[in-house]
Amino acid sequence: MGLKTAQQEVDKWINDHGVRYFNELTNMAQLTEEVGEVARIIARRYGEQSEKESDKNKDLGEELADVLFVVLCLANQTGVDIEEAFYKKLDIKTKRDHNRHQNNEKLK
């Protein structure tokens, strides 16, 4: 599934199962909350913090999907074609960073 299709699927889900989109500020707060849940898993599972028993069954993929869902909601609400924006950004990063990381001594 491409990003354009995912964006359409989110819109369909909102229309079929939700009452309406939350407003942009509410979705921004929700995005922050979801990113925090991803950060908690990463910090405890892959970082130096110990993982609480209650966090051991948390699914990182599910939490990342929550982030993506809210990002797609925000894109829909604000008229952003996320697939187009993604490929534009990838092109910019490719041109800007083509040799930057390969020449970074910290990454060797």
PDB file of N, CA and C in Angstrom, residues 26 35 39 68 87 94:
ATOM      1  N   THR A  26      -5.989  19.238  18.398  1.00  0.00           N
ATOM      2  CA  THR A  26      -6.195  17.982  19.123  1.00  0.00           C
ATOM      3  C   THR A  26      -5.356  16.877  18.501  1.00  0.00           C
ATOM      4  N   VAL A  35       3.928   9.666  19.771  1.00  0.00           N
ATOM      5  CA  VAL A  35       5.392   9.684  19.641  1.00  0.00           C
ATOM      6  C   VAL A  35       6.029   9.396  21.002  1.00  0.00           C
ATOM      7  N   ALA A  39       8.705   6.567  21.968  1.00  0.00           N
ATOM      8  CA  ALA A  39       9.942   6.907  22.685  1.00  0.00           C
ATOM      9  C   ALA A  39      10.106   6.052  23.938  1.00  0.00           C
ATOM     10  N   LEU A  68       1.720   7.067  12.470  1.00  0.00           N
ATOM     11  CA  LEU A  68       1.432   7.229  11.043  1.00  0.00           C
ATOM     12  C   LEU A  68      -0.036   7.595  10.822  1.00  0.00           C
ATOM     13  N   TYR A  87       8.147  12.211  -1.257  1.00  0.00           N
ATOM     14  CA  TYR A  87       9.115  12.061  -2.342  1.00  0.00           C
ATOM     15  C   TYR A  87       9.863  13.360  -2.617  1.00  0.00           C
ATOM     16  N   THR A  94      18.345  13.626  -0.617  1.00  0.00           N
ATOM     17  CA  THR A  94      19.308  12.920  -1.463  1.00  0.00           C
ATOM     18  C   THR A  94      20.323  13.901  -2.039  1.00  0.00           C
TER      19      THR A  94
END
